[in-house]
Coordinates of C-alpha atoms in Angstrom, one line a residue:
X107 CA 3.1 -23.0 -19.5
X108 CA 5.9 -20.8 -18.1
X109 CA 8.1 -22.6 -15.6
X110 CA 9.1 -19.4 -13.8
X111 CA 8.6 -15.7 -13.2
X112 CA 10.2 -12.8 -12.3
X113 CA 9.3 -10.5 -10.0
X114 CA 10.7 -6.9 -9.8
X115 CA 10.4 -3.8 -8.6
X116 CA 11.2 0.0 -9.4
X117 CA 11.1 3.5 -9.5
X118 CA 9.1 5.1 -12.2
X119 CA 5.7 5.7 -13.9
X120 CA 3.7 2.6 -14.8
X121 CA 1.6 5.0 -17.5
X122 CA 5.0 5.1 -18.8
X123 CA 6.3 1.0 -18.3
X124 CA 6.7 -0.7 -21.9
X125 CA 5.2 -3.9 -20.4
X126 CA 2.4 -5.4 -22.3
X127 CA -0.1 -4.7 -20.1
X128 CA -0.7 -2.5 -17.4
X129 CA -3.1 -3.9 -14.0
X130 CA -5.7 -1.0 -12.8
X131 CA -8.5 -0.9 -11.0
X132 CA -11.8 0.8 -10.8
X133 CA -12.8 1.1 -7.1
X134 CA -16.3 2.9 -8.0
X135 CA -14.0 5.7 -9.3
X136 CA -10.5 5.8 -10.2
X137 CA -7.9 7.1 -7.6
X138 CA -3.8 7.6 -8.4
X139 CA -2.4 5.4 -11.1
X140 CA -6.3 4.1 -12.4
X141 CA -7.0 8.0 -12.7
X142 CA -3.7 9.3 -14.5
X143 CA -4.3 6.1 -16.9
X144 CA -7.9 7.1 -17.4
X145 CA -7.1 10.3 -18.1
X146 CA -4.9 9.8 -20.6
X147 CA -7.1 7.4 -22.4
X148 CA -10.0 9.6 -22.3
X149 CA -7.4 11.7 -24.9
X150 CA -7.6 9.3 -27.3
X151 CA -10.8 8.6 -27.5
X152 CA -11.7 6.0 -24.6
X153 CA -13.9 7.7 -22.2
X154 CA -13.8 7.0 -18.4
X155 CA -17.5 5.4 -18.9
X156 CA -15.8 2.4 -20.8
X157 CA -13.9 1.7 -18.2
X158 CA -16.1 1.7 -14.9
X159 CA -16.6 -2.1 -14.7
X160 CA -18.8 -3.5 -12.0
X161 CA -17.2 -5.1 -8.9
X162 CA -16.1 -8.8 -9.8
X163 CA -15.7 -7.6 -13.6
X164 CA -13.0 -6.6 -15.9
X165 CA -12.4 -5.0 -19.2
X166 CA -9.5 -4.9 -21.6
X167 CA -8.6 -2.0 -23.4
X168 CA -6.1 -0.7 -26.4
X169 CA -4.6 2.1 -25.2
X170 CA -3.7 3.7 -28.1
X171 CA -0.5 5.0 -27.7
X172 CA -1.9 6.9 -24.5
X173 CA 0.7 5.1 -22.1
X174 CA 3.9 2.9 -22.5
X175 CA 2.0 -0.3 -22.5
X176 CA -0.6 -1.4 -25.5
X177 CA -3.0 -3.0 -23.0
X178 CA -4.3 -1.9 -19.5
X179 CA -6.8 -4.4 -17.8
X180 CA -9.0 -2.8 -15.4
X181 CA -10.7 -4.9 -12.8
X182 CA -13.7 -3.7 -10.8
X183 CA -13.1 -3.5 -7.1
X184 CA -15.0 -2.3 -3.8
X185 CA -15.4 1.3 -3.1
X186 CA -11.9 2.6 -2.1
X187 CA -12.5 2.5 1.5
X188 CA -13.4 -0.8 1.5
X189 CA -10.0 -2.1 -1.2
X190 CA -8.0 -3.3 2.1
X191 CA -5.2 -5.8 2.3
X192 CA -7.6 -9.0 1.7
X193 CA -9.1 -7.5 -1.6
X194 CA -5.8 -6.7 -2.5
X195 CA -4.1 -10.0 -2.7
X196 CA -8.1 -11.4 -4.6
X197 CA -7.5 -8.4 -6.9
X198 CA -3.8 -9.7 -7.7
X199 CA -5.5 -13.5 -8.6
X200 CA -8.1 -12.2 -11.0
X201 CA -5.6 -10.5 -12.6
X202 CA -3.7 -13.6 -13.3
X203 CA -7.0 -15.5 -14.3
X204 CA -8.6 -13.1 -16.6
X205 CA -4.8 -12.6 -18.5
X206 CA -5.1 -16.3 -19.4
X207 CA -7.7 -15.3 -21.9
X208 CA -5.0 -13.1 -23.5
X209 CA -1.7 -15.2 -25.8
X210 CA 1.8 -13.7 -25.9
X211 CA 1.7 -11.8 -22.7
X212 CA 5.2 -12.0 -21.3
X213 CA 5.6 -9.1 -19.0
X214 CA 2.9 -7.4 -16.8
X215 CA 3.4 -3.9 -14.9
X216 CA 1.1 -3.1 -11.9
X217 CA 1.2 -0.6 -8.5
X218 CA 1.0 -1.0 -5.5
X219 CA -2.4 0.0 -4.2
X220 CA -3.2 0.9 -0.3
X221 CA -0.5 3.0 1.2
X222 CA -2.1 6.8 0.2
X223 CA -5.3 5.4 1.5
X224 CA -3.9 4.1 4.9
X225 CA -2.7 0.9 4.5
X226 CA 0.6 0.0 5.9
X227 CA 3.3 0.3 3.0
X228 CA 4.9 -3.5 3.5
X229 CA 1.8 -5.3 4.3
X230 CA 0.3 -3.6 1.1
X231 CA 2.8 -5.1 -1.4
X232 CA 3.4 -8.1 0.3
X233 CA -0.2 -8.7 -0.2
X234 CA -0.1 -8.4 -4.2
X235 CA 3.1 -9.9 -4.5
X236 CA 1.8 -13.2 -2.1
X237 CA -1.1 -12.6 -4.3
X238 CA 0.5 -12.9 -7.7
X239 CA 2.9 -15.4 -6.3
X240 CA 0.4 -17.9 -5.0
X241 CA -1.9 -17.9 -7.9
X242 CA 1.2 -18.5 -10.1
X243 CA 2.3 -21.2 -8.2
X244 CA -1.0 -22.7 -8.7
X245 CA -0.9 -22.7 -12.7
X246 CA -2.8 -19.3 -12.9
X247 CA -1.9 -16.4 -15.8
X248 CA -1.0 -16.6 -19.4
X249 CA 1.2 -19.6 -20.8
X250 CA 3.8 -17.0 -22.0
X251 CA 4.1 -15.0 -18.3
X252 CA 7.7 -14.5 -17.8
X253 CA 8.0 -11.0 -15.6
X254 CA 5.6 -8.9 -13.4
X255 CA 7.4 -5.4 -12.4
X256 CA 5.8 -3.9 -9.5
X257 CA 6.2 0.1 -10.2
X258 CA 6.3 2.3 -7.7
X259 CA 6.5 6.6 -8.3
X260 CA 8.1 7.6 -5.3
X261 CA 11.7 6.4 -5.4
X262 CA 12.2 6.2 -1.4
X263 CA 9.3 4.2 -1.2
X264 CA 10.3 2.2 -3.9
X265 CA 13.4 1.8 -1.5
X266 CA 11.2 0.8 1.2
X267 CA 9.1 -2.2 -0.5
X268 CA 12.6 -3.6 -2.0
X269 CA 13.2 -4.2 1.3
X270 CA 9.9 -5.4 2.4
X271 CA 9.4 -7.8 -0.7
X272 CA 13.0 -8.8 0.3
X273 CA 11.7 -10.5 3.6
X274 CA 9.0 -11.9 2.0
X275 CA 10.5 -13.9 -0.9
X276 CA 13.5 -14.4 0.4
X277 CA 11.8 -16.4 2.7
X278 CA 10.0 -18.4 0.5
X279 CA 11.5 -22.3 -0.3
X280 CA 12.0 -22.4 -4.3
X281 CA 12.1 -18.2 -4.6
X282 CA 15.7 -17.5 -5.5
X283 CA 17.6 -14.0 -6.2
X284 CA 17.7 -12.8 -9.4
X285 CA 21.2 -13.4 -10.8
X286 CA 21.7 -9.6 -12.0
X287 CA 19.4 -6.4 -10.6
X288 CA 17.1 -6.5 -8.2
X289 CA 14.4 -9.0 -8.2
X290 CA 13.3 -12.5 -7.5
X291 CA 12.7 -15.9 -10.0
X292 CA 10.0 -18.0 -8.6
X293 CA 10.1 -21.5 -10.0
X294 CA 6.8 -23.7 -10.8
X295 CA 7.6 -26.8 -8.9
X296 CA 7.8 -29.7 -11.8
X297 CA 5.9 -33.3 -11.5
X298 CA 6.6 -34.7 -8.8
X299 CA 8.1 -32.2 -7.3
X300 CA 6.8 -30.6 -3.6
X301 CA 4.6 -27.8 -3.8
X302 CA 6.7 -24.7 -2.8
X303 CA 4.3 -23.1 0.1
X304 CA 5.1 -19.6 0.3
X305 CA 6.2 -18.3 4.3
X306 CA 5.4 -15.5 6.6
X307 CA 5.1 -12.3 5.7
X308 CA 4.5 -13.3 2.3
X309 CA 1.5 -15.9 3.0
X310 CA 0.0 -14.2 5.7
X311 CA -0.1 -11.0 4.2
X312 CA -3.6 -9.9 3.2
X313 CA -4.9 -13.3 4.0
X314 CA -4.3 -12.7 8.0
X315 CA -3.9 -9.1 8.2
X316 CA -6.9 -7.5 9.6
X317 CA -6.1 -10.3 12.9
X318 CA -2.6 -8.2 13.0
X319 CA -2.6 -5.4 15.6
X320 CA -1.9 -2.0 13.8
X321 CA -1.3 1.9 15.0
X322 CA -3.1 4.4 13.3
X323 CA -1.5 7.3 12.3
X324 CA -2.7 10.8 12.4
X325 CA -0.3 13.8 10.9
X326 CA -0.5 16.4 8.2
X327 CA 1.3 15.1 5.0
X328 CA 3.6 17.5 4.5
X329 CA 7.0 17.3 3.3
X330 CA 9.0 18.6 6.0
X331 CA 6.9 16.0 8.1
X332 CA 7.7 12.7 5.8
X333 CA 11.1 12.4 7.6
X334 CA 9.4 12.3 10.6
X335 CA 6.8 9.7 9.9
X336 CA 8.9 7.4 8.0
X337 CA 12.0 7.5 10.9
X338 CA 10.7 9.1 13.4
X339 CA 7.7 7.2 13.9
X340 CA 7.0 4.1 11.4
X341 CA 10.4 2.3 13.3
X342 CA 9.0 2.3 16.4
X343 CA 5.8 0.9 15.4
X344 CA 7.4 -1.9 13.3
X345 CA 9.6 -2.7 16.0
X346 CA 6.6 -3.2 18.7
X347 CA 4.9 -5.4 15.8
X348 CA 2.4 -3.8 14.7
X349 CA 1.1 -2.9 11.6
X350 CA 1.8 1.1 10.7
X351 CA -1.7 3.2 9.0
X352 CA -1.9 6.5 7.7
X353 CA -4.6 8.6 5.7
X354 CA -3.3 10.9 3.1
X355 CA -6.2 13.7 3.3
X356 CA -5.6 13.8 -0.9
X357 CA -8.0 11.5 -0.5
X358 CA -10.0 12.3 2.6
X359 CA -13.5 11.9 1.2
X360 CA -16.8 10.0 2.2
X361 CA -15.4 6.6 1.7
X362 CA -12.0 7.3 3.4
X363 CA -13.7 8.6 6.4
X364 CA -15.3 5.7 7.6
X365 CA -12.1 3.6 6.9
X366 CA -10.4 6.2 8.9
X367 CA -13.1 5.4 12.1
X368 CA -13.0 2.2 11.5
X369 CA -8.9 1.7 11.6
X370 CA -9.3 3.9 14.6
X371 CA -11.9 2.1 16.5
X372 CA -9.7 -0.8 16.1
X373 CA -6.1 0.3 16.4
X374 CA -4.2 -0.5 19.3
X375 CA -2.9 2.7 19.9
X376 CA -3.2 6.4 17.7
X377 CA -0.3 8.4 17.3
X378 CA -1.2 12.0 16.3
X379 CA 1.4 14.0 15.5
X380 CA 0.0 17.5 16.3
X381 CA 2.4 20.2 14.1
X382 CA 1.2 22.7 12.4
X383 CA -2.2 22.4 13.8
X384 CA -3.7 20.3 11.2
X385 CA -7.4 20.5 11.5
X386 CA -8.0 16.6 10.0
X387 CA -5.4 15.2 12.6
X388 CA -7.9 17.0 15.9
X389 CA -10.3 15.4 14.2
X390 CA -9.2 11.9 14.5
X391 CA -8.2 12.7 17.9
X392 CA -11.4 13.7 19.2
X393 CA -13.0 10.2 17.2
X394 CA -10.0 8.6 19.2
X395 CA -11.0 10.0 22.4
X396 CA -14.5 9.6 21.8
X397 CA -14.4 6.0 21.2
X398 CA -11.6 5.5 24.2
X399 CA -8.7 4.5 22.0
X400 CA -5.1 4.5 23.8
X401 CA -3.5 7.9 22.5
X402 CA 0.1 9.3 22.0
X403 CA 0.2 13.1 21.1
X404 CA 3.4 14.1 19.4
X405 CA 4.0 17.9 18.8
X406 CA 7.7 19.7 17.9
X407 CA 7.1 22.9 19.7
X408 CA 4.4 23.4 22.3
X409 CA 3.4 26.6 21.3
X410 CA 1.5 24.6 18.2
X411 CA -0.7 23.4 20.2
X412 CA -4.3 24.2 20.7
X413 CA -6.5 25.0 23.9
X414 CA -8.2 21.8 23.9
X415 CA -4.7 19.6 24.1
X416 CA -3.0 22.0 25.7
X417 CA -3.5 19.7 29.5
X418 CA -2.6 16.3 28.1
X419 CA 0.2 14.8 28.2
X420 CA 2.3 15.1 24.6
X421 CA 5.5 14.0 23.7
X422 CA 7.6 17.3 22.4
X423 CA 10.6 16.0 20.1
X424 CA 13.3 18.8 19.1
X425 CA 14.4 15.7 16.6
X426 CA 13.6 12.7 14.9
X427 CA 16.0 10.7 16.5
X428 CA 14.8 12.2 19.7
X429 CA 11.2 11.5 18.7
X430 CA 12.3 7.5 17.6
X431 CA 13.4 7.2 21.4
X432 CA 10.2 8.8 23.2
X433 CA 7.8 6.6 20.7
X434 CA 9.8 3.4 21.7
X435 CA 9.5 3.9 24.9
X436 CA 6.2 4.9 24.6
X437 CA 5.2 1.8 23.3
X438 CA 7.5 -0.3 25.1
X439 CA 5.1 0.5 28.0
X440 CA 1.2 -0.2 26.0
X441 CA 3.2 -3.8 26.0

């Protein structure tokens, strides 16, 4: 049994990592990575039908040549809706578990799963690392598991979880630097040796989450606006401690919606950034308002605003360092 494994993290396309196998789910349908994978094995031969396993299940499957890596494992998982921080760090266990079945796996490639769907970014992948980490640490996964690189497509987010997965495991006794790149080597604790207990965020993440308070986020997704969410916004809400959620309406369907009411009706505060009049973003303000959640309206130019705002108070930024000093304030004073 492997004494230690790496854990990495970076830029790229996981249909595209050379690891030997690739982690998907199927959330009653596949979403992002599960669906490019799918796709692409549906061209050689391996229809999406093969691969819808029941919740609690899992398949292997030969890719063929489709991606980089010559096995993906898809696990069945709750609707989409449903897959929140909790599920996520299960889902990273039965990984582990039903790869022990499989000899000579060395290196695994996964995503991170959550923050399209409105999950905060950090607590997201602190929950599948803390996931992969703890059932490690208790003797789960294959015998030969030396690596698991976490592969993310967007390089600034990519940026973003380096850094979150730095607080994490740097945090953790027995979780040391990797001596070249960026990464960490956790270490089995030998007989006789102390268990290493993994810290906060790392340990509570997914396993205490939906007890953290967390602002839901309500904005178009639209490039000229990801600046302004990701600086102009998501600071301030890390640094009055809460948790930071945020739909992308790629996938604003049936399931979505109810997560989207039911992150509102339990949010601490919404922030609705209201440029460019996005039709999905009044309609998580009106929820808001209807279920007598604490709002902030955010807009860059009042003449985007509709009728119905128009009287409330809204915060009008000409910047986003202008707009990361109104929202501190702002929340400085919900307490």
């Amino acid at each position: 049994m492997s004494a230690a494994l790496d854990i990495t993290l970076e830029a790229g396309d996981v249909t595209e990592s050379h690891a030997d196998v690739v982690l998907l789910k199927h959330a009653r349908g596949f979403f992002g990575a599960d669906q490019s994978v799918a796709r692409r094995l549906e061209k050689v031969g391996i229809s999406e039908s093969q691969l819808e396993v029941p919740v609690g299940a899992h398949v292997f499957v030969e890719t063929r040549g489709a991606i980089g890596a010559p096995l993906a494992l898809f696990l069945g998982t709750v609707r989409l809706g449903s897959f929140g921080y909790h599920e996520i760090r299960q889902f990273a266990a039965r990984a582990l578990q039903a790869l022990e079945s499989r000899p000579g796996i060395r290196h695994i490639a996964c995503t991170v799963h959550g923050p399209n769907y409105g999950l905060d970014e950090d607590e997201a992948a602190l929950a599948l690392v803390g996931g992969l980490v703890e059932a490690f640490l208790r003797g789960a996964g294959p015998p030969s598991l030396e690596r698991i690189t976490v592969v993310e497509l967007q390089p600034r987010r990519a940026e973003r979880l380096r850094r979150a997965l730095e607080r994490g495991l740097g945090k953790t006794p027995g979780v040391e630097p990797l001596a070249t790149g960026w990464g960490f080597r956790v270490k089995r604790p030998g007989q006789g040796q102390a268990q290493v207990v993994q810290a906060p965020p790392l340990a509570t993440a997914g396993a205490q989450s939906l007890a953290k308070p967390h602002a839901f986020v309500a904005m178009p997704f639209a490039p000229e606006l990801e600046d302004v969410y990701h600086y102009g916004i998501l600071g301030p809400v890390k640094a009055a401690g809460l948790l930071c959620e945020r739909v992308d309406q790629a996938v604003f369907e049936g399931a979505i919606i109810q997560r989207i009411k039911e992150r509102i009706d339990t949010a601490k505060v919404v922030i609705a950034d209201l440029s460019m009049a996005n039709p999905n973003v009044y309609l998580e303000v009106g929820y808001a308002w209807g279920r007598g959640r604490q709002t902030i309206l955010l807009v860059r130019d009042i003449k985007e605003l509709k009728f119905d705002v128009a009287g409330y108070r809204c915060l009008i930024y000409k910047n986003i360092r202008d707009l990361e000093t109104q929202l501190s304030r702002e929340l400085q004073h919900l307490g």
